[in-house]
Amino acid sequence: MTITQLKQNKGKLIGAACVIAFAALLYSLMEEPVAQPEVKTDNLVEFEGSELVENKNGKLVWKLTADKIMIDPQTEIMYFTNPKALLVDEEDGTEMTITSPNGVVDRKKHTIEIKPPVSAATNRNDTLQTEGSVYYNMNTHMVKGGKVVMNRHDNTSLRADAFETTTSMDKVTLTGHAQVTKGE
Protein backbone atom coordinates (compact mmCIF):
# COMPACT_ATOMS: atom_id res chain seq x y z
CA MET A 1 0.00 0.00 0.00
CA THR A 2 1.15 3.47 -0.73
CA ILE A 3 1.11 6.32 1.77
CA THR A 4 -1.90 7.84 0.03
CA GLN A 5 -3.87 4.60 0.32
CA LEU A 6 -2.89 4.28 3.99
CA LYS A 7 -4.15 7.81 4.69
CA GLN A 8 -7.42 7.10 2.86
CA ASN A 9 -8.00 3.82 4.78
CA LYS A 10 -6.70 5.05 8.16
CA GLY A 11 -10.11 4.63 9.85
CA LYS A 12 -10.56 1.10 8.55
CA LEU A 13 -7.04 0.09 9.63
CA ILE A 14 -7.52 1.55 13.12
CA GLY A 15 -10.88 -0.24 13.38
CA ALA A 16 -9.34 -3.55 12.31
CA ALA A 17 -6.50 -3.11 14.82
CA CYS A 18 -9.04 -2.40 17.59
CA VAL A 19 -11.04 -5.53 16.68
CA ILE A 20 -7.87 -7.66 16.74
CA ALA A 21 -6.80 -6.16 20.08
CA PHE A 22 -10.28 -6.75 21.55
CA ALA A 23 -10.27 -10.37 20.32
CA ALA A 24 -6.83 -10.91 21.88
CA LEU A 25 -8.06 -9.44 25.17
CA LEU A 26 -11.13 -11.69 25.19
CA TYR A 27 -8.99 -14.73 24.43
CA SER A 28 -6.64 -13.93 27.30
CA LEU A 29 -9.55 -13.48 29.72
CA MET A 30 -11.27 -16.73 28.82
CA GLU A 31 -11.09 -19.43 31.45
CA GLU A 32 -8.52 -22.07 30.82
CA PRO A 33 -9.81 -25.63 31.05
CA VAL A 34 -9.42 -27.10 34.49
CA ALA A 35 -6.71 -29.71 34.38
CA GLN A 36 -7.70 -33.07 35.78
CA PRO A 37 -5.67 -33.82 38.87
CA GLU A 38 -3.10 -36.47 38.16
CA VAL A 39 -3.68 -39.74 39.93
CA LYS A 40 -0.51 -41.24 41.33
CA THR A 41 -0.91 -44.88 40.41
CA ASP A 42 2.03 -46.13 42.48
CA ASN A 43 0.05 -46.12 45.76
CA LEU A 44 -3.30 -47.36 44.43
CA VAL A 45 -4.86 -50.72 45.18
CA GLU A 46 -6.34 -52.15 42.00
CA PHE A 47 -9.28 -54.52 41.47
CA GLU A 48 -10.50 -55.98 38.18
CA GLY A 49 -14.22 -56.29 37.44
CA SER A 50 -15.54 -55.16 40.81
CA GLU A 51 -18.73 -53.48 41.97
CA LEU A 52 -20.01 -51.29 44.78
CA VAL A 53 -23.59 -51.62 46.01
CA GLU A 54 -25.73 -49.66 48.45
CA ASN A 55 -29.01 -51.06 49.76
CA LYS A 56 -31.55 -49.40 52.05
CA ASN A 57 -34.27 -51.41 53.80
CA GLY A 58 -33.47 -54.38 51.59
CA LYS A 59 -33.88 -52.38 48.35
CA LEU A 60 -31.17 -51.41 45.89
CA VAL A 61 -30.35 -47.68 46.02
CA TRP A 62 -27.38 -47.68 43.63
CA LYS A 63 -24.86 -50.05 42.12
CA LEU A 64 -21.60 -49.15 40.42
CA THR A 65 -19.72 -51.69 38.33
CA ALA A 66 -16.50 -51.17 36.41
CA ASP A 67 -13.85 -52.96 34.41
CA LYS A 68 -11.25 -51.74 36.88
CA ILE A 69 -11.39 -50.00 40.27
CA MET A 70 -8.34 -48.31 41.78
CA ILE A 71 -8.48 -47.17 45.41
CA ASP A 72 -6.17 -44.66 47.07
CA PRO A 73 -5.88 -46.00 50.65
CA GLN A 74 -4.83 -42.59 52.02
CA THR A 75 -7.70 -40.50 50.59
CA GLU A 76 -10.19 -43.38 50.21
CA ILE A 77 -11.03 -42.05 46.74
CA MET A 78 -11.91 -44.70 44.16
CA TYR A 79 -11.18 -44.35 40.44
CA PHE A 80 -13.22 -46.36 37.94
CA THR A 81 -12.49 -47.44 34.38
CA ASN A 82 -15.62 -47.89 32.23
CA PRO A 83 -18.07 -47.39 35.10
CA LYS A 84 -21.75 -48.25 34.82
CA ALA A 85 -23.89 -46.66 37.52
CA LEU A 86 -27.37 -48.00 38.18
CA LEU A 87 -29.36 -45.51 40.28
CA VAL A 88 -32.80 -46.45 41.61
CA ASP A 89 -35.46 -43.87 42.53
CA GLU A 90 -36.72 -44.49 46.08
CA GLU A 91 -40.28 -43.38 45.35
CA ASP A 92 -41.22 -45.13 42.12
CA GLY A 93 -38.36 -47.56 41.43
CA THR A 94 -37.32 -45.91 38.15
CA GLU A 95 -33.80 -47.00 37.21
CA MET A 96 -31.27 -44.63 35.65
CA THR A 97 -28.18 -46.11 34.01
CA ILE A 98 -25.15 -43.87 33.47
CA THR A 99 -22.06 -45.04 31.58
CA SER A 100 -18.75 -43.38 30.82
CA PRO A 101 -15.06 -44.15 30.28
CA ASN A 102 -14.10 -42.84 33.76
CA GLY A 103 -15.59 -42.15 37.16
CA VAL A 104 -14.63 -41.24 40.72
CA VAL A 105 -16.24 -42.10 44.06
CA ASP A 106 -15.41 -39.97 47.08
CA ARG A 107 -16.94 -41.60 50.17
CA LYS A 108 -15.99 -38.64 52.39
CA LYS A 109 -17.91 -36.21 50.15
CA HIS A 110 -20.63 -38.82 49.47
CA THR A 111 -20.42 -38.32 45.70
CA ILE A 112 -20.15 -40.43 42.60
CA GLU A 113 -18.74 -38.47 39.66
CA ILE A 114 -19.23 -39.90 36.19
CA LYS A 115 -16.84 -38.07 33.86
CA PRO A 116 -17.64 -37.06 30.27
CA PRO A 117 -18.55 -38.26 27.76
CA VAL A 118 -21.63 -39.44 29.65
CA SER A 119 -24.51 -41.59 28.43
CA ALA A 120 -27.57 -41.62 30.71
CA ALA A 121 -31.02 -43.17 30.28
CA THR A 122 -33.85 -44.49 32.43
CA ASN A 123 -35.89 -47.66 32.03
CA ARG A 124 -38.79 -45.35 30.99
CA ASN A 125 -36.85 -44.13 27.91
CA ASP A 126 -35.83 -40.79 29.43
CA THR A 127 -32.40 -39.59 28.26
CA LEU A 128 -29.92 -37.10 29.66
CA GLN A 129 -27.02 -35.56 27.73
CA THR A 130 -24.50 -33.23 29.30
CA GLU A 131 -21.18 -31.72 28.30
CA GLY A 132 -19.54 -32.18 31.68
CA SER A 133 -19.52 -34.64 34.53
CA VAL A 134 -22.65 -35.99 36.20
CA TYR A 135 -22.64 -36.06 40.00
CA TYR A 136 -24.75 -38.35 42.20
CA ASN A 137 -25.11 -37.40 45.86
CA MET A 138 -25.28 -40.57 47.97
CA ASN A 139 -27.13 -38.75 50.79
CA THR A 140 -29.81 -36.87 48.84
CA HIS A 141 -29.99 -39.37 45.94
CA MET A 142 -30.02 -36.44 43.50
CA VAL A 143 -28.21 -36.24 40.16
CA LYS A 144 -26.72 -32.93 39.05
CA GLY A 145 -24.40 -31.46 36.49
CA GLY A 146 -23.73 -28.67 34.03
CA LYS A 147 -25.17 -27.85 30.63
CA VAL A 148 -27.86 -30.42 29.90
CA VAL A 149 -30.47 -31.66 27.45
CA MET A 150 -33.11 -34.00 28.88
CA ASN A 151 -35.72 -35.78 26.81
CA ARG A 152 -38.40 -37.37 28.96
CA HIS A 153 -40.81 -40.19 28.14
CA ASP A 154 -43.76 -37.74 28.30
CA ASN A 155 -42.35 -35.86 25.25
CA THR A 156 -41.00 -33.02 27.37
CA SER A 157 -37.58 -31.64 26.44
CA LEU A 158 -35.58 -29.66 29.00
CA ARG A 159 -32.42 -27.60 28.44
CA ALA A 160 -30.35 -25.49 30.83
CA ASP A 161 -26.87 -24.41 31.87
CA ALA A 162 -27.10 -26.57 35.03
CA PHE A 163 -29.52 -29.10 36.48
CA GLU A 164 -30.44 -31.19 39.50
CA THR A 165 -32.93 -34.05 39.28
CA THR A 166 -34.20 -37.19 40.92
CA THR A 167 -33.16 -40.40 39.21
CA SER A 168 -36.68 -40.72 37.77
CA MET A 169 -36.29 -37.22 36.24
CA ASP A 170 -39.75 -36.30 37.59
CA LYS A 171 -38.49 -33.51 39.85
CA VAL A 172 -36.04 -31.33 37.94
CA THR A 173 -34.45 -28.00 38.85
CA LEU A 174 -33.00 -26.10 35.89
CA THR A 175 -30.63 -23.14 36.28
CA GLY A 176 -29.51 -20.58 33.68
CA HIS A 177 -31.04 -20.24 30.21
CA ALA A 178 -33.67 -22.84 31.12
CA GLN A 179 -36.00 -24.02 28.39
CA VAL A 180 -38.87 -26.49 28.72
CA THR A 181 -40.65 -27.70 25.60
CA LYS A 182 -43.75 -29.89 25.85
CA GLY A 183 -44.26 -32.21 22.87
CA GLU A 184 -47.50 -33.34 21.27
mmCIF file of C-alpha atoms in Angstrom:
data_model
loop_
_atom_site.group_PDB
_atom_site.id
_atom_site.type_symbol
_atom_site.label_atom_id
_atom_site.label_comp_id
_atom_site.label_asym_id
_atom_site.label_seq_id
_atom_site.Cartn_x
_atom_site.Cartn_y
_atom_site.Cartn_z
ATOM 1 C CA MET A 1 0.000 0.000 0.000
ATOM 2 C CA THR A 2 1.153 3.471 -0.726
ATOM 3 C CA ILE A 3 1.111 6.320 1.766
ATOM 4 C CA THR A 4 -1.904 7.839 0.027
ATOM 5 C CA GLN A 5 -3.869 4.601 0.319
ATOM 6 C CA LEU A 6 -2.894 4.282 3.993
ATOM 7 C CA LYS A 7 -4.146 7.810 4.692
ATOM 8 C CA GLN A 8 -7.421 7.095 2.862
ATOM 9 C CA ASN A 9 -8.004 3.819 4.777
ATOM 10 C CA LYS A 10 -6.703 5.049 8.158
ATOM 11 C CA GLY A 11 -10.107 4.634 9.846
ATOM 12 C CA LYS A 12 -10.555 1.096 8.553
ATOM 13 C CA LEU A 13 -7.045 0.092 9.631
ATOM 14 C CA ILE A 14 -7.523 1.547 13.123
ATOM 15 C CA GLY A 15 -10.882 -0.237 13.385
ATOM 16 C CA ALA A 16 -9.337 -3.550 12.313
ATOM 17 C CA ALA A 17 -6.502 -3.111 14.823
ATOM 18 C CA CYS A 18 -9.043 -2.401 17.587
ATOM 19 C CA VAL A 19 -11.035 -5.532 16.675
ATOM 20 C CA ILE A 20 -7.871 -7.659 16.741
ATOM 21 C CA ALA A 21 -6.801 -6.160 20.083
ATOM 22 C CA PHE A 22 -10.279 -6.751 21.547
ATOM 23 C CA ALA A 23 -10.269 -10.375 20.325
ATOM 24 C CA ALA A 24 -6.830 -10.913 21.877
ATOM 25 C CA LEU A 25 -8.064 -9.438 25.172
ATOM 26 C CA LEU A 26 -11.133 -11.694 25.191
ATOM 27 C CA TYR A 27 -8.993 -14.734 24.428
ATOM 28 C CA SER A 28 -6.636 -13.935 27.303
ATOM 29 C CA LEU A 29 -9.553 -13.477 29.724
ATOM 30 C CA MET A 30 -11.269 -16.735 28.823
ATOM 31 C CA GLU A 31 -11.093 -19.434 31.451
ATOM 32 C CA GLU A 32 -8.521 -22.067 30.820
ATOM 33 C CA PRO A 33 -9.815 -25.630 31.046
ATOM 34 C CA VAL A 34 -9.418 -27.095 34.490
ATOM 35 C CA ALA A 35 -6.712 -29.714 34.383
ATOM 36 C CA GLN A 36 -7.703 -33.074 35.784
ATOM 37 C CA PRO A 37 -5.667 -33.824 38.872
ATOM 38 C CA GLU A 38 -3.105 -36.473 38.162
ATOM 39 C CA VAL A 39 -3.675 -39.741 39.926
ATOM 40 C CA LYS A 40 -0.508 -41.242 41.328
ATOM 41 C CA THR A 41 -0.907 -44.879 40.412
ATOM 42 C CA ASP A 42 2.029 -46.133 42.480
ATOM 43 C CA ASN A 43 0.054 -46.122 45.764
ATOM 44 C CA LEU A 44 -3.302 -47.355 44.431
ATOM 45 C CA VAL A 45 -4.859 -50.721 45.183
ATOM 46 C CA GLU A 46 -6.343 -52.153 42.001
ATOM 47 C CA PHE A 47 -9.280 -54.521 41.466
ATOM 48 C CA GLU A 48 -10.497 -55.985 38.180
ATOM 49 C CA GLY A 49 -14.219 -56.292 37.439
ATOM 50 C CA SER A 50 -15.542 -55.162 40.806
ATOM 51 C CA GLU A 51 -18.730 -53.478 41.972
ATOM 52 C CA LEU A 52 -20.006 -51.288 44.784
ATOM 53 C CA VAL A 53 -23.588 -51.616 46.006
ATOM 54 C CA GLU A 54 -25.733 -49.657 48.455
ATOM 55 C CA ASN A 55 -29.012 -51.062 49.755
ATOM 56 C CA LYS A 56 -31.553 -49.402 52.052
ATOM 57 C CA ASN A 57 -34.274 -51.408 53.798
ATOM 58 C CA GLY A 58 -33.471 -54.382 51.586
ATOM 59 C CA LYS A 59 -33.884 -52.383 48.350
ATOM 60 C CA LEU A 60 -31.175 -51.413 45.887
ATOM 61 C CA VAL A 61 -30.345 -47.675 46.018
ATOM 62 C CA TRP A 62 -27.382 -47.676 43.634
ATOM 63 C CA LYS A 63 -24.861 -50.045 42.121
ATOM 64 C CA LEU A 64 -21.605 -49.153 40.420
ATOM 65 C CA THR A 65 -19.721 -51.691 38.330
ATOM 66 C CA ALA A 66 -16.499 -51.167 36.405
ATOM 67 C CA ASP A 67 -13.848 -52.963 34.405
ATOM 68 C CA LYS A 68 -11.253 -51.740 36.883
ATOM 69 C CA ILE A 69 -11.392 -49.999 40.273
ATOM 70 C CA MET A 70 -8.340 -48.307 41.778
ATOM 71 C CA ILE A 71 -8.477 -47.168 45.411
ATOM 72 C CA ASP A 72 -6.175 -44.660 47.066
ATOM 73 C CA PRO A 73 -5.882 -46.000 50.651
ATOM 74 C CA GLN A 74 -4.833 -42.586 52.015
ATOM 75 C CA THR A 75 -7.697 -40.501 50.589
ATOM 76 C CA GLU A 76 -10.187 -43.383 50.205
ATOM 77 C CA ILE A 77 -11.031 -42.046 46.737
ATOM 78 C CA MET A 78 -11.915 -44.702 44.164
ATOM 79 C CA TYR A 79 -11.177 -44.346 40.444
ATOM 80 C CA PHE A 80 -13.220 -46.357 37.941
ATOM 81 C CA THR A 81 -12.486 -47.441 34.380
ATOM 82 C CA ASN A 82 -15.615 -47.890 32.227
ATOM 83 C CA PRO A 83 -18.070 -47.393 35.098
ATOM 84 C CA LYS A 84 -21.748 -48.252 34.822
ATOM 85 C CA ALA A 85 -23.886 -46.658 37.518
ATOM 86 C CA LEU A 86 -27.372 -47.997 38.177
ATOM 87 C CA LEU A 87 -29.357 -45.507 40.284
ATOM 88 C CA VAL A 88 -32.805 -46.454 41.614
ATOM 89 C CA ASP A 89 -35.457 -43.872 42.535
ATOM 90 C CA GLU A 90 -36.720 -44.492 46.082
ATOM 91 C CA GLU A 91 -40.284 -43.382 45.355
ATOM 92 C CA ASP A 92 -41.224 -45.129 42.122
ATOM 93 C CA GLY A 93 -38.363 -47.556 41.432
ATOM 94 C CA THR A 94 -37.317 -45.912 38.150
ATOM 95 C CA GLU A 95 -33.804 -47.001 37.211
ATOM 96 C CA MET A 96 -31.267 -44.628 35.647
ATOM 97 C CA THR A 97 -28.178 -46.108 34.011
ATOM 98 C CA ILE A 98 -25.153 -43.868 33.471
ATOM 99 C CA THR A 99 -22.064 -45.038 31.584
ATOM 100 C CA SER A 100 -18.750 -43.378 30.823
ATOM 101 C CA PRO A 101 -15.062 -44.145 30.282
ATOM 102 C CA ASN A 102 -14.099 -42.845 33.765
ATOM 103 C CA GLY A 103 -15.587 -42.152 37.162
ATOM 104 C CA VAL A 104 -14.630 -41.239 40.717
ATOM 105 C CA VAL A 105 -16.235 -42.100 44.058
ATOM 106 C CA ASP A 106 -15.412 -39.974 47.077
ATOM 107 C CA ARG A 107 -16.941 -41.599 50.165
ATOM 108 C CA LYS A 108 -15.993 -38.640 52.389
ATOM 109 C CA LYS A 109 -17.914 -36.209 50.150
ATOM 110 C CA HIS A 110 -20.630 -38.817 49.473
ATOM 111 C CA THR A 111 -20.425 -38.316 45.703
ATOM 112 C CA ILE A 112 -20.152 -40.427 42.599
ATOM 113 C CA GLU A 113 -18.736 -38.474 39.656
ATOM 114 C CA ILE A 114 -19.229 -39.905 36.195
ATOM 115 C CA LYS A 115 -16.838 -38.071 33.864
ATOM 116 C CA PRO A 116 -17.641 -37.059 30.274
ATOM 117 C CA PRO A 117 -18.551 -38.258 27.756
ATOM 118 C CA VAL A 118 -21.628 -39.438 29.648
ATOM 119 C CA SER A 119 -24.510 -41.585 28.430
ATOM 120 C CA ALA A 120 -27.566 -41.623 30.715
ATOM 121 C CA ALA A 121 -31.018 -43.169 30.276
ATOM 122 C CA THR A 122 -33.851 -44.490 32.426
ATOM 123 C CA ASN A 123 -35.889 -47.655 32.028
ATOM 124 C CA ARG A 124 -38.792 -45.347 30.995
ATOM 125 C CA ASN A 125 -36.854 -44.125 27.906
ATOM 126 C CA ASP A 126 -35.827 -40.793 29.428
ATOM 127 C CA THR A 127 -32.397 -39.590 28.262
ATOM 128 C CA LEU A 128 -29.920 -37.100 29.662
ATOM 129 C CA GLN A 129 -27.021 -35.563 27.732
ATOM 130 C CA THR A 130 -24.501 -33.229 29.301
ATOM 131 C CA GLU A 131 -21.181 -31.717 28.300
ATOM 132 C CA GLY A 132 -19.540 -32.176 31.681
ATOM 133 C CA SER A 133 -19.521 -34.637 34.529
ATOM 134 C CA VAL A 134 -22.649 -35.989 36.198
ATOM 135 C CA TYR A 135 -22.635 -36.065 40.003
ATOM 136 C CA TYR A 136 -24.746 -38.350 42.196
ATOM 137 C CA ASN A 137 -25.106 -37.402 45.856
ATOM 138 C CA MET A 138 -25.283 -40.567 47.966
ATOM 139 C CA ASN A 139 -27.134 -38.752 50.791
ATOM 140 C CA THR A 140 -29.814 -36.873 48.842
ATOM 141 C CA HIS A 141 -29.987 -39.370 45.943
ATOM 142 C CA MET A 142 -30.016 -36.439 43.503
ATOM 143 C CA VAL A 143 -28.209 -36.242 40.155
ATOM 144 C CA LYS A 144 -26.721 -32.925 39.055
ATOM 145 C CA GLY A 145 -24.403 -31.458 36.489
ATOM 146 C CA GLY A 146 -23.731 -28.671 34.030
ATOM 147 C CA LYS A 147 -25.169 -27.854 30.626
ATOM 148 C CA VAL A 148 -27.860 -30.417 29.904
ATOM 149 C CA VAL A 149 -30.471 -31.655 27.447
ATOM 150 C CA MET A 150 -33.113 -34.000 28.882
ATOM 151 C CA ASN A 151 -35.721 -35.784 26.808
ATOM 152 C CA ARG A 152 -38.404 -37.368 28.958
ATOM 153 C CA HIS A 153 -40.807 -40.188 28.136
ATOM 154 C CA ASP A 154 -43.756 -37.738 28.300
ATOM 155 C CA ASN A 155 -42.346 -35.863 25.246
ATOM 156 C CA THR A 156 -40.995 -33.022 27.367
ATOM 157 C CA SER A 157 -37.583 -31.639 26.437
ATOM 158 C CA LEU A 158 -35.576 -29.656 29.002
ATOM 159 C CA ARG A 159 -32.419 -27.598 28.443
ATOM 160 C CA ALA A 160 -30.348 -25.490 30.828
ATOM 161 C CA ASP A 161 -26.872 -24.414 31.874
ATOM 162 C CA ALA A 162 -27.097 -26.571 35.029
ATOM 163 C CA PHE A 163 -29.523 -29.100 36.483
ATOM 164 C CA GLU A 164 -30.443 -31.189 39.495
ATOM 165 C CA THR A 165 -32.931 -34.050 39.282
ATOM 166 C CA THR A 166 -34.196 -37.190 40.917
ATOM 167 C CA THR A 167 -33.157 -40.405 39.213
ATOM 168 C CA SER A 168 -36.678 -40.719 37.767
ATOM 169 C CA MET A 169 -36.285 -37.225 36.235
ATOM 170 C CA ASP A 170 -39.749 -36.300 37.587
ATOM 171 C CA LYS A 171 -38.494 -33.511 39.849
ATOM 172 C CA VAL A 172 -36.040 -31.328 37.940
ATOM 173 C CA THR A 173 -34.450 -28.002 38.847
ATOM 174 C CA LEU A 174 -32.999 -26.096 35.888
ATOM 175 C CA THR A 175 -30.631 -23.139 36.277
ATOM 176 C CA GLY A 176 -29.513 -20.585 33.681
ATOM 177 C CA HIS A 177 -31.036 -20.244 30.211
ATOM 178 C CA ALA A 178 -33.671 -22.836 31.119
ATOM 179 C CA GLN A 179 -36.002 -24.021 28.390
ATOM 180 C CA VAL A 180 -38.874 -26.494 28.721
ATOM 181 C CA THR A 181 -40.655 -27.702 25.596
ATOM 182 C CA LYS A 182 -43.752 -29.893 25.846
ATOM 183 C CA GLY A 183 -44.261 -32.210 22.866
ATOM 184 C CA GLU A 184 -47.497 -33.343 21.269
#
